[in-house]
Short mmCIF file of C-alpha atoms in Angstrom, two decimals:
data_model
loop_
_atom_site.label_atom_id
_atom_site.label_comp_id
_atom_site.label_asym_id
_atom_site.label_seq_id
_atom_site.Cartn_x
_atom_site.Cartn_y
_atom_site.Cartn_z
CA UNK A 1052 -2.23 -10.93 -27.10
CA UNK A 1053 -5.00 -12.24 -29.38
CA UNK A 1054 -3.93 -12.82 -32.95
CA UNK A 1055 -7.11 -10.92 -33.92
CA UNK A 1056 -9.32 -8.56 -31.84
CA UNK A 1057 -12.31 -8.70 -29.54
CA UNK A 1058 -14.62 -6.45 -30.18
CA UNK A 1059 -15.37 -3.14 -27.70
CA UNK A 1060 -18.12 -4.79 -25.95
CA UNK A 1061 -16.33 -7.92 -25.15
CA UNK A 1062 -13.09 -5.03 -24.20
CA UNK A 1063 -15.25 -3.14 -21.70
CA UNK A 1064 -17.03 -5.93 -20.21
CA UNK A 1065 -14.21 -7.93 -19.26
CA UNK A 1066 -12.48 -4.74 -17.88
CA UNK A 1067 -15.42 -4.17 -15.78
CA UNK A 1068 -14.69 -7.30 -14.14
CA UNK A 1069 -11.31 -6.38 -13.27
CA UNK A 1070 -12.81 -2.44 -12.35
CA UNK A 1071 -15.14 -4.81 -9.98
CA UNK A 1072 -12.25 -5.97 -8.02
CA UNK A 1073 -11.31 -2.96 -6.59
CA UNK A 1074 -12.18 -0.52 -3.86
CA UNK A 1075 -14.23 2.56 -4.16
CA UNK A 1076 -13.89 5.66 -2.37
CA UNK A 1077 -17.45 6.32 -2.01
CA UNK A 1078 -17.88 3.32 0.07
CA UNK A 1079 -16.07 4.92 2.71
CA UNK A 1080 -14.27 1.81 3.25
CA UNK A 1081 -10.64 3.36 1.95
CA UNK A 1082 -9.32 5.34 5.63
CA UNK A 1083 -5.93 4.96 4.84
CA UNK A 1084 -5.47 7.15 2.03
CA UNK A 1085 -4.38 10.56 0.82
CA UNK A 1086 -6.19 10.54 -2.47
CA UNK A 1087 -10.13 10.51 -2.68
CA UNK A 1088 -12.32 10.03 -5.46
CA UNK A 1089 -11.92 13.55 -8.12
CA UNK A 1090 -14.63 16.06 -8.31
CA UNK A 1091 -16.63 14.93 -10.92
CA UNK A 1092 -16.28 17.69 -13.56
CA UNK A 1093 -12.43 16.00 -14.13
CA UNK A 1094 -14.56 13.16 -16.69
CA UNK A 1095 -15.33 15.65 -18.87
CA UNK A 1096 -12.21 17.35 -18.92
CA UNK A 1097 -10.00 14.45 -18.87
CA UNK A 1098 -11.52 13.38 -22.21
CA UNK A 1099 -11.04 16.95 -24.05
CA UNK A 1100 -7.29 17.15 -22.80
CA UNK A 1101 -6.55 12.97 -22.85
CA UNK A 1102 -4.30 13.24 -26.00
CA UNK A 1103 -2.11 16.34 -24.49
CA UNK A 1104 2.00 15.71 -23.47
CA UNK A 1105 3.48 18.11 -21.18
CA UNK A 1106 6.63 16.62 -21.85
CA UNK A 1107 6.77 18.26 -25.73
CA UNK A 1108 5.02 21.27 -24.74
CA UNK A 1109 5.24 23.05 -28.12
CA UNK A 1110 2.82 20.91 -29.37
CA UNK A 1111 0.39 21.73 -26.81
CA UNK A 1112 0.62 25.31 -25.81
CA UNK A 1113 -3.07 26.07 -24.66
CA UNK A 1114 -2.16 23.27 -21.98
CA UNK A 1115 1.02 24.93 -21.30
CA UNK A 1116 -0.30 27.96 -20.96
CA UNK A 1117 -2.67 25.85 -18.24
CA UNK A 1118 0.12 24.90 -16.18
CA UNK A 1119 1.75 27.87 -15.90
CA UNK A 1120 -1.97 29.88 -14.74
CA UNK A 1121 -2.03 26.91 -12.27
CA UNK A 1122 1.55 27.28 -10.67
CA UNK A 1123 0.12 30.95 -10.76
CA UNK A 1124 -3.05 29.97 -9.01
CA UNK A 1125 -1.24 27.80 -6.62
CA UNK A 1126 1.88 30.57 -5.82
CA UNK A 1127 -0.53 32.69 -4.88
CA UNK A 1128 -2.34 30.94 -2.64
CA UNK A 1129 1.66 29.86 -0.93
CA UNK A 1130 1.72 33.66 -1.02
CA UNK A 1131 4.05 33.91 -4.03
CA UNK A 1132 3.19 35.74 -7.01
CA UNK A 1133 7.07 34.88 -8.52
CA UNK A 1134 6.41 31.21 -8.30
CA UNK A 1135 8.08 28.88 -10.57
CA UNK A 1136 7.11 25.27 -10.95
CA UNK A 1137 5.69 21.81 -12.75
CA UNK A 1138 2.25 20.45 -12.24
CA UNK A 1139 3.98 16.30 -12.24
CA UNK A 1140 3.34 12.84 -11.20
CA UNK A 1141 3.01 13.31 -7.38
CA UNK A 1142 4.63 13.67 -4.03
CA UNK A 1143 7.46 11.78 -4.49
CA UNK A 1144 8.36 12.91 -7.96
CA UNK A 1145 8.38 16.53 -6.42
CA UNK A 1146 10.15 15.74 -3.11
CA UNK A 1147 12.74 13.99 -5.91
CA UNK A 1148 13.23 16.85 -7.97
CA UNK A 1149 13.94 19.37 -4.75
CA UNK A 1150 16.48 16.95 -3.47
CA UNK A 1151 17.69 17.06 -7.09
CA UNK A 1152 17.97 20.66 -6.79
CA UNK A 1153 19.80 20.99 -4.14
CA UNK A 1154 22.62 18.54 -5.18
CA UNK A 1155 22.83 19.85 -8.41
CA UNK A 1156 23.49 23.78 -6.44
CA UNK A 1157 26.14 22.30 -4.56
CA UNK A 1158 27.23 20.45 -7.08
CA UNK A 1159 28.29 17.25 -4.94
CA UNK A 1160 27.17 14.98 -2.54
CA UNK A 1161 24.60 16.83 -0.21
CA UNK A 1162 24.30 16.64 3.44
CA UNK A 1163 20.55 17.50 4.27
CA UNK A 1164 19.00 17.03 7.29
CA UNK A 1165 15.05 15.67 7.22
CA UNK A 1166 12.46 14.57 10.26
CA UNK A 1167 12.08 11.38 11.90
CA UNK A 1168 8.83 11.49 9.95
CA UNK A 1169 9.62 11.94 6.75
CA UNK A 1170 8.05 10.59 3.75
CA UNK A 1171 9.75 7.43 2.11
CA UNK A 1172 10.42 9.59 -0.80
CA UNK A 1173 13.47 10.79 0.43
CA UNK A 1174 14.92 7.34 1.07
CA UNK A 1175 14.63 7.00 -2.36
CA UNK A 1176 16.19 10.41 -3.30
CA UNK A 1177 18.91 9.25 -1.02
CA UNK A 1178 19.37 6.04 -2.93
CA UNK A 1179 19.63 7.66 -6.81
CA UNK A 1180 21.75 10.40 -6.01
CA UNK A 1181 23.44 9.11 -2.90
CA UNK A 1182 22.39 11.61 -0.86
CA UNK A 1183 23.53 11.80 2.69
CA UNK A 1184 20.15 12.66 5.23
CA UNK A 1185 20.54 13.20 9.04
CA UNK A 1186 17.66 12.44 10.54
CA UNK A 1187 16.62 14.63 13.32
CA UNK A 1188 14.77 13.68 15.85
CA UNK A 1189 11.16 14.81 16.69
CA UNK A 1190 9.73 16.45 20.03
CA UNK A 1191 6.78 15.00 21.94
CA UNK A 1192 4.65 16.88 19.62
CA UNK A 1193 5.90 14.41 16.85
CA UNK A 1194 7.49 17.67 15.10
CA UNK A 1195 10.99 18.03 14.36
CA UNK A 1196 13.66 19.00 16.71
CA UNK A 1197 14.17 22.58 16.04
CA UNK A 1198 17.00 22.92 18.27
CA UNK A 1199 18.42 19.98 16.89
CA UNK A 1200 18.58 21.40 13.91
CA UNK A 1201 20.05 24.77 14.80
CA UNK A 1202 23.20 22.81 17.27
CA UNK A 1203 24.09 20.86 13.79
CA UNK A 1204 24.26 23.39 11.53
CA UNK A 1205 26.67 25.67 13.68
CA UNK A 1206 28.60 22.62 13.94
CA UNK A 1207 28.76 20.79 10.59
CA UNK A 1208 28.21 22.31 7.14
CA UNK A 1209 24.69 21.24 6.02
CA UNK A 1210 23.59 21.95 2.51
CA UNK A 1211 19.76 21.79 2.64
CA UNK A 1212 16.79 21.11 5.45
CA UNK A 1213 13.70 19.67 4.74
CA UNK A 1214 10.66 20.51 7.06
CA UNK A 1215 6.92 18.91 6.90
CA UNK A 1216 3.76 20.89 6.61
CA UNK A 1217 1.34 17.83 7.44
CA UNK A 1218 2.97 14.62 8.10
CA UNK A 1219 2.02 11.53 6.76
CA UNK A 1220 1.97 9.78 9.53
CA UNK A 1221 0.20 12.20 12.13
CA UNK A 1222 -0.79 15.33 10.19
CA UNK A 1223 1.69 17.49 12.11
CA UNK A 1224 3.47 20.44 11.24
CA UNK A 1225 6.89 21.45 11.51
CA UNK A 1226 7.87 24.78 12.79
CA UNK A 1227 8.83 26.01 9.26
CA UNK A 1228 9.27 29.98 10.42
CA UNK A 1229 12.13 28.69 12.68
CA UNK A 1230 13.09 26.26 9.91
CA UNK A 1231 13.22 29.30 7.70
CA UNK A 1232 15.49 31.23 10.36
CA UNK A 1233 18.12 28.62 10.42
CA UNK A 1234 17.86 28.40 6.55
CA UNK A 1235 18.21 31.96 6.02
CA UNK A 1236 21.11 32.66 8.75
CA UNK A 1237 23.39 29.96 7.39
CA UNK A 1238 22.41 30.25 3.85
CA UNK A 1239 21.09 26.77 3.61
CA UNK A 1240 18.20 25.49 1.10
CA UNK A 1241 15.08 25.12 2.45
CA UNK A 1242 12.39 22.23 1.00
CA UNK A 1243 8.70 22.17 2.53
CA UNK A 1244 6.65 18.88 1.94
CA UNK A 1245 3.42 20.14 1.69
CA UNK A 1246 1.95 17.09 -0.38
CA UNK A 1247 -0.97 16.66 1.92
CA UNK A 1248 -1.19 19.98 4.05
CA UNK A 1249 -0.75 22.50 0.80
CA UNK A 1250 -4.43 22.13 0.16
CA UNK A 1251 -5.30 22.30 3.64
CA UNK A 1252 -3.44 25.09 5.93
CA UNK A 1253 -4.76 27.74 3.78
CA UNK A 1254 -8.44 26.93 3.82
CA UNK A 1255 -8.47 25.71 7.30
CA UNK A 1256 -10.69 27.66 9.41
CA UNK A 1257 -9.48 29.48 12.80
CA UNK A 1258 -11.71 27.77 14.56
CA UNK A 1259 -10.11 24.54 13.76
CA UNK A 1260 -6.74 25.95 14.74
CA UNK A 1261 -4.17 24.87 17.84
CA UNK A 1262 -2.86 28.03 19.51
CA UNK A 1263 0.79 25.51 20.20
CA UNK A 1264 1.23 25.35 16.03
CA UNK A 1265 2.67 27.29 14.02
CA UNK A 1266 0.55 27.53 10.86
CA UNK A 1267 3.00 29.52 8.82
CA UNK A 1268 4.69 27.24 5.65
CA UNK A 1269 4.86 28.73 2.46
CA UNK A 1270 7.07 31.49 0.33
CA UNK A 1271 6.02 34.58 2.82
CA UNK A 1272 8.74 32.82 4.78
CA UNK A 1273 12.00 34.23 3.50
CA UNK A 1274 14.20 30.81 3.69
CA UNK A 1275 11.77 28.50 1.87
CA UNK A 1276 13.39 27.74 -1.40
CA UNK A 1277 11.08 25.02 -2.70
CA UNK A 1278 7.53 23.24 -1.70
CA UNK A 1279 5.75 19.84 -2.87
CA UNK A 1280 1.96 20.33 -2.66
CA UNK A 1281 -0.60 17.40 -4.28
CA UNK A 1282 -3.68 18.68 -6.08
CA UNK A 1283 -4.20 15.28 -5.94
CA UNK A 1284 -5.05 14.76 -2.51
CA UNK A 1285 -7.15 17.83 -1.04
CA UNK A 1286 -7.25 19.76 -4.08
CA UNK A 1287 -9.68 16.72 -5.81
CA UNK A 1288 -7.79 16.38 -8.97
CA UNK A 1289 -7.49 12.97 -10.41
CA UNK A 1290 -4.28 10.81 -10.52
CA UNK A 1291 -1.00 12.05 -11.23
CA UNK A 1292 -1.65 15.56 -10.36
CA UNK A 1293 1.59 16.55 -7.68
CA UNK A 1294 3.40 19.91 -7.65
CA UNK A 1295 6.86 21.35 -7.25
CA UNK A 1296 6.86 25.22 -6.82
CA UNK A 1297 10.21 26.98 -6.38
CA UNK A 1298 10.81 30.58 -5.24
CA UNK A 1299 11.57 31.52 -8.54
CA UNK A 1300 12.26 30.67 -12.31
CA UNK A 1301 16.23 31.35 -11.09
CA UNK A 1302 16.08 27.39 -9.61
CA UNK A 1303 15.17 26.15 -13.41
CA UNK A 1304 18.54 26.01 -14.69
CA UNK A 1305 19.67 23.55 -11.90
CA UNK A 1306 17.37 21.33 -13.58
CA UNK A 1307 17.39 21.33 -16.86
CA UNK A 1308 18.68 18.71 -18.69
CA UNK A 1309 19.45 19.20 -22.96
CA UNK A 1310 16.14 17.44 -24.97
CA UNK A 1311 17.25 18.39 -28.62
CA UNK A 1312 14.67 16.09 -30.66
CA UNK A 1313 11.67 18.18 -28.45
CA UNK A 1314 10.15 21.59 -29.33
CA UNK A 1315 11.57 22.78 -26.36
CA UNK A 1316 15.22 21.56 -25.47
CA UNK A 1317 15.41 22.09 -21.94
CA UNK A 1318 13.47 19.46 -19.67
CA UNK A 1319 13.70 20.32 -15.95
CA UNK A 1320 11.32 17.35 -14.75
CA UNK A 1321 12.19 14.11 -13.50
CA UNK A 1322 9.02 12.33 -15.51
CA UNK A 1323 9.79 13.00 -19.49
CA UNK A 1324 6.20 12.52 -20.77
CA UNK A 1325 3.42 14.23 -18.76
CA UNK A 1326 -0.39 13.90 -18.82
CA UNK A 1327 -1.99 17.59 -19.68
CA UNK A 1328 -4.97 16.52 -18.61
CA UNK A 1329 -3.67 16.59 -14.65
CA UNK A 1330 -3.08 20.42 -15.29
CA UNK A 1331 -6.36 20.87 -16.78
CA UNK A 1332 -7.87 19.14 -14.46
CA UNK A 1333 -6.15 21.31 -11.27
CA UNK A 1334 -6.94 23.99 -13.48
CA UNK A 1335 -10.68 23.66 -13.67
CA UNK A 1336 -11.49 22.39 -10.22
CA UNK A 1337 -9.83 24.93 -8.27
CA UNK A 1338 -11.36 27.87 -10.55
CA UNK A 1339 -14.16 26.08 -10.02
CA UNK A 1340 -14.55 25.57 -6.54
CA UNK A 1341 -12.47 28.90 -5.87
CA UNK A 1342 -11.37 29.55 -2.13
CA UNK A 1343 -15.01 29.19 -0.82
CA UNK A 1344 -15.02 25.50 -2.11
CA UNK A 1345 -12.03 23.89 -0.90
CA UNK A 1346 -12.66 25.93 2.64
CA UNK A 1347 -16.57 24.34 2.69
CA UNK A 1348 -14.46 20.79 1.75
CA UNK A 1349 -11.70 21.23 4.49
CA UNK A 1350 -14.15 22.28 7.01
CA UNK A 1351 -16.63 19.11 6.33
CA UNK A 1352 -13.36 16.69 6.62
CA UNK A 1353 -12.07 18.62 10.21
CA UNK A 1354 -15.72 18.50 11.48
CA UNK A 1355 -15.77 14.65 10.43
CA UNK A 1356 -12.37 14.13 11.88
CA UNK A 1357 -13.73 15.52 15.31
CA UNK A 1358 -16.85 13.24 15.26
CA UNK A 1359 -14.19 10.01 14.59
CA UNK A 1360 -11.82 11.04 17.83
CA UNK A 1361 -14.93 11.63 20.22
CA UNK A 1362 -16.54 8.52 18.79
CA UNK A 1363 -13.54 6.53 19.39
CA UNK A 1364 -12.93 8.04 23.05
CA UNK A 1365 -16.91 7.70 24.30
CA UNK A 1366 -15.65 3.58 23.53
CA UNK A 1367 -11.89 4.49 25.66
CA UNK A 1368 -9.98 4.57 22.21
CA UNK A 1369 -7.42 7.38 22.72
CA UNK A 1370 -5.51 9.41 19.83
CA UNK A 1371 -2.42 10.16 19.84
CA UNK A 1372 -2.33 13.82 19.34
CA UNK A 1373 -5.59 15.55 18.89
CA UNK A 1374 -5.60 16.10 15.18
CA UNK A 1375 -4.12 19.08 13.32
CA UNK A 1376 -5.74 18.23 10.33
CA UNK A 1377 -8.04 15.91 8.91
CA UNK A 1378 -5.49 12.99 9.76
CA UNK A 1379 -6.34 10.93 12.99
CA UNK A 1380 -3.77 8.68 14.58
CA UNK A 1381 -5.84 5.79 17.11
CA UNK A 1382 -3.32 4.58 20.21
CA UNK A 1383 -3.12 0.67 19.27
CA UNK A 1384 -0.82 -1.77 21.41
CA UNK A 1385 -0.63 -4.03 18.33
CA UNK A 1386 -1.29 -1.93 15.19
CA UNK A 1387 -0.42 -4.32 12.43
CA UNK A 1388 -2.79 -7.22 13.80
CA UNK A 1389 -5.66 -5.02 13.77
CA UNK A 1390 -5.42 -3.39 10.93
CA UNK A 1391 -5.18 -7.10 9.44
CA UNK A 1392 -8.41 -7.89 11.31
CA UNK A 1393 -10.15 -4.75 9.82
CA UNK A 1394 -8.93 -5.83 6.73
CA UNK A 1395 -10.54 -8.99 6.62
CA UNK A 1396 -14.08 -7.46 7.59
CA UNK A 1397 -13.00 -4.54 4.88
CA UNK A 1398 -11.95 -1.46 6.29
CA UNK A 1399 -8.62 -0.60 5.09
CA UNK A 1400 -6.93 1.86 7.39
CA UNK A 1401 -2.90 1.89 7.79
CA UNK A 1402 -0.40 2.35 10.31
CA UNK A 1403 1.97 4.70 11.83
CA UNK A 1404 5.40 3.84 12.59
CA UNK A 1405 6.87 6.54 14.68
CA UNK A 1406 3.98 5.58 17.04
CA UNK A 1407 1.98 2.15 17.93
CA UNK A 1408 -1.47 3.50 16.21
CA UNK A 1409 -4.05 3.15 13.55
CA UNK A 1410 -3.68 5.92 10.80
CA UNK A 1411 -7.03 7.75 9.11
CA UNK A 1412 -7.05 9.73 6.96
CA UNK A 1413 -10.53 11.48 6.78
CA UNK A 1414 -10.78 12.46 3.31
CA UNK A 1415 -13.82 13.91 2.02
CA UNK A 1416 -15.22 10.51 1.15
CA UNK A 1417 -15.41 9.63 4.44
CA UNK A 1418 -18.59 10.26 5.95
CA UNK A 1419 -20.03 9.98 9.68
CA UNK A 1420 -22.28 6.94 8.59
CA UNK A 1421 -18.88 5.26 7.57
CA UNK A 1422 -17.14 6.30 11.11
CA UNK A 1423 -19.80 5.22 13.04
CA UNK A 1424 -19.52 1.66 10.88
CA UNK A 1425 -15.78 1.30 11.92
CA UNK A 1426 -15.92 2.11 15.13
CA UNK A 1427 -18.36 -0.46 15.91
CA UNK A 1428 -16.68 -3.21 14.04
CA UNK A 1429 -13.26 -1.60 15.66
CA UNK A 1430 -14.59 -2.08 19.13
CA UNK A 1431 -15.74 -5.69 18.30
CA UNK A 1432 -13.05 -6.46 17.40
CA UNK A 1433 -11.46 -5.13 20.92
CA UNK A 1434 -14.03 -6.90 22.97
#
């Protein structure tokens, strides 16, 4: 640190540099991703809400009062009015605070069993509250093994089951109504991770739907106790913007820890401090865009998603799976190399590791210019 400033000039430019360094979404370049770039109106409201703390919400109840219209907004649409729930940092912070939950119910060391595909979150729920996960395997439709599921829990006592509603890897979903069955019969918890498909399923046209899946996810399924869903992937809200909804405000108090020195003394989340402007950002952009919008924005991504896997098979590039949802998984012998190789000509896509592929995610930055780019410097790179 300087012993005396710079001046804000001399501050901005040389931050521009760094700013200059990195990728942008709207260069279409970014395919491995779950987050796009926000919907514009969230510059204007991150400034009027940038001072704003969750985490002492006393001081700022107009953005308190934002949250809890938002876990309104979003119960509803997971077809629960009742819906109970923190707008936080993301995915993982919300997969965190379910496993959290469910250990703190039981009040000991949890046996939960989670898919083959699950997201790395839960490796690191396992390791801070030692956590013990069975794995179950997945079916040929990458989905997990419901019957798996149903042989262990008549056999062992299981405390909670996680199922995915849009895998990270593949996009798939898990047959949460059975799921919810299981749940239900033995009286186990039931967590959805919904982090990528909770702003999808809903607005996802019928036309775009696979008469194999199972579609059905949310709360109008009696056994599902808890779901993670990202405004800040689909829904277009800037960075941190995750969710955790529960059932009901009944889950709280096996969260709450004692905050004394706050205006509130209860603190159920994970993440003390919280930005306010990630509610009032989810806040504005889905009244703004309403049902209409993010259908119109889910519909463009599926239709672009289509275009990539019939571009990619007219040059004998096979998916995996034909997409569920705006997630495309390209059959690769060695993954790893080219995705280094598309690196180095700048395409940055990832890769799956349940299956030997190329992982994109077609976001709505991703436009059919852009897919008709990488496929041609893809196939080069195969010749």
């Amino acid at each position: 640190m300087e012993e005396k400033g710079i001046s804000e000039r001399e501050v901005l430019e040389a931050l521009k540099k760094y700013r200059e360094m990195d990728l942008k979404y709207e260069n279409g370049r970014i395919l491995g991703s779950m987050c796009t770039k926000p919907h514009p109106i969230s510059k204007k409201i991150v400034e009027m809400f940038l001072e704003t703390n969750l985490g002492d919400p006393g001081l700022f109840k107009g953005t308190k009062k934002l949250e809890e219209e938002v876990i309104g907004m979003i119960g509803e649409l997971l077809h629960n009015k009742n819906a109970f729930g923190y707008i936080i940092t993301g995915g993982t912070e919300a997969n965190l605070t379910a496993m959290r939950a469910i250990k703190n119910m039981k009040n000991k060391n949890a046996k939960i069993i989670i898919p083959e595909t699950a997201h790395f979150s839960f490796d690191k729920a396992r390791d801070m509250m030692d956590l013990e996960f069975i794995k179950a395997p997945i079916t040929k439709d990458y989905t997990i093994d419901v019957d798996f599921v149903r042989d262990y829990v008549e056999d062992y006592k299981v405390d909670g089951i996680v199922g995915i509603a849009g895998s990270t890897e593949l996009g798939t979903i898990d047959n949460i109504e059975e799921l919810s069955k299981i749940a239900v019969e033995n009286d186990i918890y039931l967590h959805v991770d919904a982090a990528f498909g909770g702003f999808v399923i809903p607005f996802l046209d019928e036309r775009y739907k696979k008469k194999n899946i199972n579609y059905k996810f949310d709360f109008s399924l009696e056994g599902v106790c808890s779901i993670t869903i990202d405004p800040h992937k689909m829904g277009l809200s800037p960075i941190p913007a995750g969710g955790i909804l529960f059932r009901d405000k009944s889950f709280k108090k096996y969260l709450n820890i004692e905050a004394p020195y706050l205006t509130e003394t209860q603190q159920a989340t994970i993440v003390g401090t919280r930005a306010g402007f990630s509610v009032a950002c989810t806040w504005g952009i889905m009244k703004l865009l309403g049902k209409e919008g993010y259908k119109k924005i889910v519909s463009e991504c599926m239709e672009n998603t289509i275009y990539l896997t019939k571009k990619a098979k007219e040059y004998g590039i096979e998916s995996v799976i034909e997409p569920v949802m705006n997630i495309v998984a390209l059959k690769d012998e060695n993954p790893k190399e080219t995705c280094s190789k598309l690196k180095k000509h700048g395409w940055y896509v990832s890769i799956c590791k349940c299956v030997n592929a190329l992982r994109i995610v077609v976001m709505p930055h991703v436009k059919k210019e852009h897919i008709d780019e990488f496929i041609e410097v893809l196939v080069s790179l195969k010749s």
